[in-house]
Short mmCIF file of C-alpha atoms in Angstrom, two decimals:
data_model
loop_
_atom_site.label_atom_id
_atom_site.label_comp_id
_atom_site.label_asym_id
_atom_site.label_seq_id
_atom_site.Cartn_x
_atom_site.Cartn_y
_atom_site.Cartn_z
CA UNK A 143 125.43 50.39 11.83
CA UNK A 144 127.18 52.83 9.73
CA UNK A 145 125.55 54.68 7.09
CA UNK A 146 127.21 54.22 3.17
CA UNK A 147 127.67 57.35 2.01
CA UNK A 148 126.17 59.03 -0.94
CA UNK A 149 128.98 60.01 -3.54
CA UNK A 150 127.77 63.51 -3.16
CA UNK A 151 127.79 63.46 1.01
CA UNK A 152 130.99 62.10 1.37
CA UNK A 153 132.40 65.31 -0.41
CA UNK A 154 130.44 67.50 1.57
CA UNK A 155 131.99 65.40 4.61
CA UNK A 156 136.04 65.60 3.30
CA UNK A 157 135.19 69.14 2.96
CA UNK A 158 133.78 69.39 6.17
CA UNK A 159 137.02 67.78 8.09
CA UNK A 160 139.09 70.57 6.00
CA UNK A 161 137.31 73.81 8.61
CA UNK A 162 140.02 73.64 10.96
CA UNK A 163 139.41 75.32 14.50
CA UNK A 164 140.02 79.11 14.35
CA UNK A 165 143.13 80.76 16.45
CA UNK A 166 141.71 81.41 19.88
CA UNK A 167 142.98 85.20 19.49
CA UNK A 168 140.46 85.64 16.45
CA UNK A 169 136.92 87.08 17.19
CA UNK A 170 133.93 85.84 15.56
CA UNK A 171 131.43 87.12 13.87
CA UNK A 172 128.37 86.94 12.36
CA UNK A 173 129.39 88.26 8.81
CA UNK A 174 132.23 85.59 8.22
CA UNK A 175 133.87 82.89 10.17
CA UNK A 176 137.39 82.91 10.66
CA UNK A 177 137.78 80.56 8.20
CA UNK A 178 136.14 82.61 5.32
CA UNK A 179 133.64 80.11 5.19
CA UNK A 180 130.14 81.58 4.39
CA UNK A 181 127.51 80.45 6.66
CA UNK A 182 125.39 79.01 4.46
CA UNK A 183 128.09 77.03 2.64
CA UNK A 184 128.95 75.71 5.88
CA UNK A 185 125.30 74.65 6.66
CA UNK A 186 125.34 72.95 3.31
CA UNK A 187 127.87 70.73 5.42
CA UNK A 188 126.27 70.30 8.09
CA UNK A 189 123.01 69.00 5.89
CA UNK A 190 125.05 66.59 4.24
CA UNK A 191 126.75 65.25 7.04
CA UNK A 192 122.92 64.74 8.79
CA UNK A 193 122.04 63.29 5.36
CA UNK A 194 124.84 60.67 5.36
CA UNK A 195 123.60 59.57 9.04
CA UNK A 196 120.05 58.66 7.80
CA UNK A 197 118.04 62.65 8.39
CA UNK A 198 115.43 62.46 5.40
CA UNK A 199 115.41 65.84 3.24
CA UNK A 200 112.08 67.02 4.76
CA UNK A 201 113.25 67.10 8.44
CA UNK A 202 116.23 69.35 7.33
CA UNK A 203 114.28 71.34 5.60
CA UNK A 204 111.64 72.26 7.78
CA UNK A 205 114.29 72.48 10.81
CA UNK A 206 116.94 75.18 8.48
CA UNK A 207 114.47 77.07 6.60
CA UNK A 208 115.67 80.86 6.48
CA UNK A 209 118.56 80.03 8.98
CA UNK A 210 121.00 82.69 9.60
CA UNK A 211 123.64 82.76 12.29
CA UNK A 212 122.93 84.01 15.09
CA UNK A 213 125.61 87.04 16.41
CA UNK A 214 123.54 86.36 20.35
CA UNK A 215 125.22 83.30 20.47
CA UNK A 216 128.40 84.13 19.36
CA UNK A 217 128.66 86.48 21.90
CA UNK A 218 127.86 84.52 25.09
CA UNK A 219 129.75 81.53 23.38
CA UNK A 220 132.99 83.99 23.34
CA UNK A 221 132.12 85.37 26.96
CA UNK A 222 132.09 82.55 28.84
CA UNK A 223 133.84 83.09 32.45
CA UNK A 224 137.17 81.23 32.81
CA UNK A 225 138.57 78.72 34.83
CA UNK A 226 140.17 79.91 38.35
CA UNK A 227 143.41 81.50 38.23
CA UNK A 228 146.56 81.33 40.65
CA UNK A 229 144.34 83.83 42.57
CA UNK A 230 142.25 81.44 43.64
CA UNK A 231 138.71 80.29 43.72
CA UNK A 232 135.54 82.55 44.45
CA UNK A 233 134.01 81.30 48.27
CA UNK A 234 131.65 78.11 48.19
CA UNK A 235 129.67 79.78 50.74
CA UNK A 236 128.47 82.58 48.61
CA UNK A 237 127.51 80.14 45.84
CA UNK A 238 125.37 78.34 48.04
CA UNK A 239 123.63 81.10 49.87
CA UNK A 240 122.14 81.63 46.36
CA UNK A 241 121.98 78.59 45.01
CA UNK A 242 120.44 76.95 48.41
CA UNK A 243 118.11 79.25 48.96
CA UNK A 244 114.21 79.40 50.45
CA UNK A 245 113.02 79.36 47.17
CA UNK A 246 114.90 76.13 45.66
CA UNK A 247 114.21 74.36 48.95
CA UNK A 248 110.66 75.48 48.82
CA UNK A 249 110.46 74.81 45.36
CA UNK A 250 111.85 71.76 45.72
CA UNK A 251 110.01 70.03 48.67
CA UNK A 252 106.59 70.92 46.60
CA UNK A 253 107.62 69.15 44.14
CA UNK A 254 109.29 66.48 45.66
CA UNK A 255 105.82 66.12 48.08
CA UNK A 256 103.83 66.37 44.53
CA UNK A 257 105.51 63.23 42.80
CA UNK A 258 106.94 61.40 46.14
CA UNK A 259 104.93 57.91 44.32
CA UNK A 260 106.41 58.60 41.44
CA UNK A 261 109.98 59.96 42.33
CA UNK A 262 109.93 56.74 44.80
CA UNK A 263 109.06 53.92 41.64
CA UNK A 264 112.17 56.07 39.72
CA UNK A 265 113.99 55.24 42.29
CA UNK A 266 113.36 51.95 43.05
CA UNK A 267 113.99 51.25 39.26
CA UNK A 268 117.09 53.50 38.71
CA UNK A 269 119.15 53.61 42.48
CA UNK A 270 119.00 57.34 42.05
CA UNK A 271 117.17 59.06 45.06
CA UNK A 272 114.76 61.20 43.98
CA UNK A 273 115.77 64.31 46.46
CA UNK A 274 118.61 63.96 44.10
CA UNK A 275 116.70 64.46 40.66
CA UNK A 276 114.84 66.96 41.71
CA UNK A 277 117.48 68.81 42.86
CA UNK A 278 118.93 68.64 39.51
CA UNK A 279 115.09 69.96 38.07
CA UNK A 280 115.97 72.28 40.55
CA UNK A 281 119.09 73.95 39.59
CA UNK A 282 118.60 73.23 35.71
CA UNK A 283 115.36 74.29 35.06
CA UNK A 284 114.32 76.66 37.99
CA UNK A 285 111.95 73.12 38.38
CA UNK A 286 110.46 73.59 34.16
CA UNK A 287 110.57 77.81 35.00
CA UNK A 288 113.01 78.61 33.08
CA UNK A 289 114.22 76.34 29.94
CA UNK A 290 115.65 78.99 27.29
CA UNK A 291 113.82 80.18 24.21
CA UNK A 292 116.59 79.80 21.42
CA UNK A 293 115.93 77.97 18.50
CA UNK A 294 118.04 75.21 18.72
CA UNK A 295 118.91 74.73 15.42
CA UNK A 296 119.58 78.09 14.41
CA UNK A 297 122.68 78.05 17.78
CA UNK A 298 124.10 74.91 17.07
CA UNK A 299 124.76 75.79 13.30
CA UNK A 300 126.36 79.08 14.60
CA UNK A 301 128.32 77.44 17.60
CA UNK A 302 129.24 74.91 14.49
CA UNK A 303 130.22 77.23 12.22
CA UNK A 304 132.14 79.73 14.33
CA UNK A 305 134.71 76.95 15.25
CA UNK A 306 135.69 77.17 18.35
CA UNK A 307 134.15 73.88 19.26
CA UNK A 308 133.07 73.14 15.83
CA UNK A 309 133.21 69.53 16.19
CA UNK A 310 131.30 69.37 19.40
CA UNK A 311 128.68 71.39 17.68
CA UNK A 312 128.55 69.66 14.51
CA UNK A 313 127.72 66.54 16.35
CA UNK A 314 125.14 67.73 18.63
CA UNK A 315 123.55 69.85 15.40
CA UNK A 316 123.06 66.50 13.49
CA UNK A 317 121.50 64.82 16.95
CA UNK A 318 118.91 68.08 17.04
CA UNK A 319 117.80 66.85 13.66
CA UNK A 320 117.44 62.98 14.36
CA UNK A 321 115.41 64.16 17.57
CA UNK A 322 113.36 66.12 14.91
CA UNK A 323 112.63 62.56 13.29
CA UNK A 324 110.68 61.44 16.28
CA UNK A 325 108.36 63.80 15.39
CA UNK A 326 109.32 67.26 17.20
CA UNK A 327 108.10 70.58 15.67
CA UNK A 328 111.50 73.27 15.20
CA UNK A 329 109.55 75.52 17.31
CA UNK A 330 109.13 73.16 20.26
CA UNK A 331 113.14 72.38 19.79
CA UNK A 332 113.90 75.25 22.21
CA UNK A 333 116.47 75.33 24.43
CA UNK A 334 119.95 77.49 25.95
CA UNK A 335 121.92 79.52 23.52
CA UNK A 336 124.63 76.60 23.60
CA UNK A 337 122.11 73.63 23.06
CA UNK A 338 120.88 71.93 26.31
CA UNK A 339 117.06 71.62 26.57
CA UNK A 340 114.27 70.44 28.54
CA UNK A 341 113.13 70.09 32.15
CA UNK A 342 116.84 68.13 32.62
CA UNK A 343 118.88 70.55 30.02
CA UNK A 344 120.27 67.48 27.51
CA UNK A 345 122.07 68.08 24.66
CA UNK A 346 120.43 66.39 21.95
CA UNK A 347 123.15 63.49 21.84
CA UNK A 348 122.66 62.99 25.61
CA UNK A 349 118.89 62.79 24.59
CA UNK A 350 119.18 60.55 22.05
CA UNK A 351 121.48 58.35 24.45
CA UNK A 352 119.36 58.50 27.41
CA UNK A 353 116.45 60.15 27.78
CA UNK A 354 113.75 57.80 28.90
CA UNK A 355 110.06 56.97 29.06
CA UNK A 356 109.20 57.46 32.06
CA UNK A 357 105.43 56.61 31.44
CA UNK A 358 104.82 53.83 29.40
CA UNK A 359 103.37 56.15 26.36
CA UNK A 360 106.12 55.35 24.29
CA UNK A 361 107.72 58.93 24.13
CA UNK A 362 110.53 60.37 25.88
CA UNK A 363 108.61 64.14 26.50
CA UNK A 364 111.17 65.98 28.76
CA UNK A 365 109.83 68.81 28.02
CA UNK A 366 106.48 69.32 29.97
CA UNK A 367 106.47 65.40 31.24
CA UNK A 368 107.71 65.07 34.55
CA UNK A 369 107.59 61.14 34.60
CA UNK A 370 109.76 61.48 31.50
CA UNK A 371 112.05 64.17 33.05
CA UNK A 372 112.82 62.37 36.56
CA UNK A 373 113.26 59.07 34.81
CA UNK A 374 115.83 60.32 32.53
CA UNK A 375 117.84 62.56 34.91
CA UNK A 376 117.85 59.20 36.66
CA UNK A 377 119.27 57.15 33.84
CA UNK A 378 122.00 59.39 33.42
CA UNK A 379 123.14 59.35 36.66
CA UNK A 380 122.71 55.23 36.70
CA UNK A 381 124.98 55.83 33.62
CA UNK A 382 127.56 57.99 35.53
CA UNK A 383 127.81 55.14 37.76
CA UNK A 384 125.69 56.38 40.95
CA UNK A 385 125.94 53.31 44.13
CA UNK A 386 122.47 52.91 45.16
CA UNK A 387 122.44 53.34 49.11
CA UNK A 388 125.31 55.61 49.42
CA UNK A 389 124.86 59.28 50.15
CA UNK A 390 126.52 62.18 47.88
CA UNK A 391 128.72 63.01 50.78
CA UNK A 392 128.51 64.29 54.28
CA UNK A 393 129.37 67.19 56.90
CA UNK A 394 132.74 66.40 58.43
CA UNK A 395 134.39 67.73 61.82
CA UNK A 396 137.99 68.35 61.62
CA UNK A 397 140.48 68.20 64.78
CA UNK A 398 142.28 71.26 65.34
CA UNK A 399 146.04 71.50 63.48
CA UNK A 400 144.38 68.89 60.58
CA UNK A 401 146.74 69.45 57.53
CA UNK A 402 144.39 69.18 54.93
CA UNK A 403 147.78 70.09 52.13
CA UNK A 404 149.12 66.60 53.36
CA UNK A 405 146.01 64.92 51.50
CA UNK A 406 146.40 66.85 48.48
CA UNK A 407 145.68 64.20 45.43
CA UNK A 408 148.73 63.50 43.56
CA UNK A 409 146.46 62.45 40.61
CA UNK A 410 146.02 64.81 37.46
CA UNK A 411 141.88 64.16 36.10
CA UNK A 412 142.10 64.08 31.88
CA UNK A 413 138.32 66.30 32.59
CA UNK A 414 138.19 68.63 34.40
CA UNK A 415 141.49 68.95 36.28
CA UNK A 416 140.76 72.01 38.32
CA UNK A 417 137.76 70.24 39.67
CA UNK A 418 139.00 67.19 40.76
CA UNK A 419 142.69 68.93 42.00
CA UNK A 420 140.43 70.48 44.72
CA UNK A 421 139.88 67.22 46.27
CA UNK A 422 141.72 65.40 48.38
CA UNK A 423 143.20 61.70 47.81
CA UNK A 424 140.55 59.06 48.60
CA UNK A 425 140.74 57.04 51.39
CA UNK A 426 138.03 54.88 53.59
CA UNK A 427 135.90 56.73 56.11
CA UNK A 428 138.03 55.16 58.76
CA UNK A 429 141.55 55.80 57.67
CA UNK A 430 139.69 59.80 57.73
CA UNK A 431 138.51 59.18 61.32
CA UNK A 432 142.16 58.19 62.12
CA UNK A 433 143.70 61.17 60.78
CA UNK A 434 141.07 63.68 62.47
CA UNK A 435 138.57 63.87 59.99
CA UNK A 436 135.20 62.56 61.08
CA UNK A 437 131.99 61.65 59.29
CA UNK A 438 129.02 62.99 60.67
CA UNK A 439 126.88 60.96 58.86
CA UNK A 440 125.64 57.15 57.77
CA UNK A 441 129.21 56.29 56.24
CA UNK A 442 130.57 52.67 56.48
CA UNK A 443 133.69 52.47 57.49
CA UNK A 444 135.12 51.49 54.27
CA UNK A 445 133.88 53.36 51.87
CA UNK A 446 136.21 55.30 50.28
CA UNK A 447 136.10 58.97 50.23
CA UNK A 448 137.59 62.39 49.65
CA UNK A 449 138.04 65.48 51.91
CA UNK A 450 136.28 68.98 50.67
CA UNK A 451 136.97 71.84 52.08
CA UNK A 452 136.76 74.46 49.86
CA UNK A 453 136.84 77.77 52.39
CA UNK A 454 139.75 76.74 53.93
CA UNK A 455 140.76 76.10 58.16
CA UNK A 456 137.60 76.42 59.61
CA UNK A 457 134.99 76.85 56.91
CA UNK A 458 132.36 73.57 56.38
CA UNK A 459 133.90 70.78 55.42
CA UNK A 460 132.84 67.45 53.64
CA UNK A 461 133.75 63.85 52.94
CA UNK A 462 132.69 63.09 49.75
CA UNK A 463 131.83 59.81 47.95
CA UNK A 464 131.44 58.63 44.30
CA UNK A 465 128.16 59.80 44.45
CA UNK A 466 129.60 63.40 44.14
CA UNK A 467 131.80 62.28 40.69
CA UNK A 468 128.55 61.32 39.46
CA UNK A 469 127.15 64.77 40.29
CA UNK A 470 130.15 66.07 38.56
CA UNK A 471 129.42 64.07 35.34
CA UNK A 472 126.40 66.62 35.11
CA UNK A 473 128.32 69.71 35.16
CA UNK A 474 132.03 69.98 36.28
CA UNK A 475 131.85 72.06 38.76
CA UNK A 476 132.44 71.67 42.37
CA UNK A 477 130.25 74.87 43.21
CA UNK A 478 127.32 72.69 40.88
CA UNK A 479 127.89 69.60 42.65
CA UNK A 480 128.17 70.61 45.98
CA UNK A 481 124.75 72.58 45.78
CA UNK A 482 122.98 69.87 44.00
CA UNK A 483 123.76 67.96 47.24
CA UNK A 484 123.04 70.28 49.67
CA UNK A 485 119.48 70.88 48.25
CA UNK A 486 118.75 67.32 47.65
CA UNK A 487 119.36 67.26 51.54
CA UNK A 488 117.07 69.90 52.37
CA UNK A 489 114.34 68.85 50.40
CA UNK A 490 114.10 65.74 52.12
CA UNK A 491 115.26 66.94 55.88
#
């Protein structure tokens, strides 16, 4: 259902789709955004535009009271590390001798052992294995550790109004105040300097989409419930499309004088391009096996997969399934996804 807008909103909103994007050579700052606009002007806009989609005038008022941008945010947002260059790509192996490490699998495998019942119902309901989610608790969240203490309101109305993903931000600012709706005190809307939250990390319009009560109490509480946390890291993989009963990928031995180049995909991902160029064109486990690539692990024969080797002749290499897109839905990156897996493994092995 779409809201009718108030006379007064829908001005707000025309003036709203007038911000254009800034240049990407123009700094931002906390004084003035490259588009002159004042800050508070601009979170006039964003009000309205929560107003027109149904936020009631108390819930944006106790969630922007004294808001000011803040310049901590600006600054990460605008020091971000790149993409990889023709220079290549940083080794996987480094990645995932910190990433993989005692401590996550320890971590992990406590946990795991801790909410096995649990984890295995979540399964059971979802397809997801639950080595799986907690590897994502893991990785996210430093398993509930570590879950950012910005005020999550105060970033997304800076990310917003600096512009250089204004519409992204916009969006996910008025899903931070219909979250507030249900109920949630601004302070406990906490979170990463560029909006995730939680146990699981959301954005608030991945919350609102598909966080889930994991409990029966009626609330969907990633934030301290664990019920809550594993069943909704669960529905968002069943909504990435994760095939029950299929691994995320396994080892792979490679005959000697393999040509991995002559696999190279030919196909050009709309998300994520350097991610997915990485990978090789899919084919079924045994059209690998005939070209010197062999499973070492519980693969039919024709399920269709993709060859990962990211080091290069002689380094580890994988055959992947969809399972590992789905991993990928969760953060592009093959150094994410390719961790997440590894752990899951070694929580449960």
């Amino acid at each position: 259902m779409i809201p009718r807008l108030l006379p007064a909103a829908a001005l707000a909103l025309a003036a709203l789709a007038t911000l254009g994007a800034p240049p990407a050579s123009a700094p931002a700052t906390a004084q003035a955004s490259v588009d002159s606009v004042s800050f508070d002007a601009y979170l006039e806009l964003l009000k309205a535009r929560a107003r027109a989609e149904g936020v009631r005038e108390d819930t944006l008022d106790r969630m922007t009271a004294g808001l000011t941008p803040n310049p901590r945010v600006i600054a990460l947002d605008n020091n971000q590390p790149g993409s990889a260059t023709t220079r290549g790509y940083p080794p996987m192996s480094n990645y995932i001798a910190t990433h993989v490490d005692a401590a996550r699998i320890g971590g992990g495998r406590a946990v795991y052992g801790q909410h096995r019942d649990l984890l295995a119902r979540i399964e059971a309901q979802y397809g997801v294995p639950g080595a799986i989610i907690v590897a994502i608790f893991g990785h996210e969240t430093s398993y509930g550790r570590v879950k950012g203490d910005f005020d999550l309101a105060r970033s997304l109305a800076t990310l917003a109004w600096e512009g250089r993903r204004r519409e992204l931000f916009a969006g996910e600012f008025v899903a931070l105040m219909k979250i507030a709706e249900r109920g949630y005190d601004r302070s406990q809307l906490v979170g990463s300097y560029a909006g995730a939250f939680g146990n699981p990390q959301f954005l608030p319009s991945v919350y609102l989409r598909l966080a889930t009560d994991g409990d029966g109490d009626g609330r969907a509480d990633i934030f301290t419930n664990r019920a809550d946390t594993f069943a909704s890291i669960a529905n968002y993989f069943r909504d990435a499309g994760w095939r029950p009963g299929q691994p995320w990928g396994v080892r792979a031995s490679v005959a000697p004088g393999f040509d991995a180049a002559a696999y190279r995909t030919r196909l050009v991902s709309p998300v994520c391009p350097r991610v997915h160029e990485r990978l090789s064109r899919w084919m079924t486990v045994a059209e690998w096996r005939a070209a010197g690539v062999v499973a070492q692990g519980g693969l039919a024969d024709d399920v269709m997969v993709a060859f990962f080797q990211p080091d290069g002749p002689g380094a580890p290499a994988w055959l992947l399934t969809g399972n590992y897109r789905a991993i990928l839905e969760y953060n592009c990156s093959s150094y994410y996804a390719l961790s997440v897996g590894l752990l899951a493994d070694e929580i449960v092995n």
